[in-house]
Amino acid sequence: MEGAIQLINLGKRFIGDGVETVAVNRINLTFQPGSFTAIIGPSGSGKSTLLSLIGTLDKPTEGTIRFGDRDVTKMRTRELADFRFHEIGFIFQQFHLLPTLTALENVMAPLFARKVDFNKKERAESLLRDVGLEEKRNALPSQLSGGQQQRVAIARALVNHPKWILADEPTGNLDTESGKAVFNLLKTLNKEKGIGILLVTHDPNLARQADRTIELRDGSVAFDSEGLALSGSP
Ligand SMILES: Nc1ncnc2c1ncn2[C@@H]1O[C@H](COP(=O)(O)OP(=O)(O)O)[C@@H](O)[C@H]1O
Ligand SMILES: [Mg+2]
């Protein structure tokens, strides 16, 4: 299981006003390194919660998450921040770019106060080139289209060579064409650089193009194309 993400009896409950919500209900899944998985399901089915747990942005109330042989559910805050910095890039529906920074500065932002063994500016410039935005390096987010902002966010997610990209509805705020471009970029990163992708999406057309599709319902796995392939063979 070198480098695989393993979810073991993973659960998350929220308690508010005395009412308990089971957002993620004892999920068991494994994601192989370099795989491309789409996670679909109706609104409120637990997709974002699951992704936040896997990304160590939120803590589970039950179960274990392993990245290879590392149990991230046992890590402390400081250690987790370093772990995320080295292993995971995030992309969100709302881009979350810093409005007063240029495209180039936004890409470099995760490296602030970090020591790395590469040239930060050159790395950021080369990533902006990869996402087709070299000429927008000095533009502010407000001067970019939604699709361009999301491509800056993808460059930012890649800046420290993550093994995984976790994307929560990254095309949700984009028109069909820009959404396709963003999806194809993720696909290329997966195929050419071997980056593992977990993509939450509403769009069945995009989900179909992933290597694996998982559907959540009420916090549980209702469908897993991989499980189907295994148990469905004669
Ligand atoms: N911080 C929170 N506090 C209370 N309930 C939450 C919180 N976050 C999510 N939930 C609840 O957990 C369930 C799953 O939410 P979410 O993971 O956002 O679903 P999805 O991303 O599939 O729309 C929903 O019922 C939602 O209301
Ligand atoms: Mg969501």
Coordinates of C-alpha atoms in Angstrom, one line a residue, residues 34-36 184-197 209-211:
G34 CA -1.7 8.2 -9.2
S35 CA -5.3 7.3 -9.5
F36 CA -8.1 9.6 -10.6
N184 CA -8.6 18.5 -18.8
L185 CA -5.8 20.2 -16.9
L186 CA -6.4 17.9 -14.0
K187 CA -6.5 14.9 -16.3
T188 CA -3.1 15.9 -17.9
L189 CA -1.5 16.4 -14.4
N190 CA -2.7 13.0 -13.5
K191 CA -1.5 11.2 -16.7
E192 CA 1.8 13.1 -17.2
K193 CA 2.9 13.7 -13.6
G194 CA 1.2 10.9 -11.8
I195 CA -0.5 13.1 -9.3
G196 CA -3.4 11.4 -7.6
I197 CA -6.7 13.2 -8.0
Q209 CA -14.2 10.6 -17.5
A210 CA -12.5 9.7 -14.2
D211 CA -10.9 6.3 -13.8

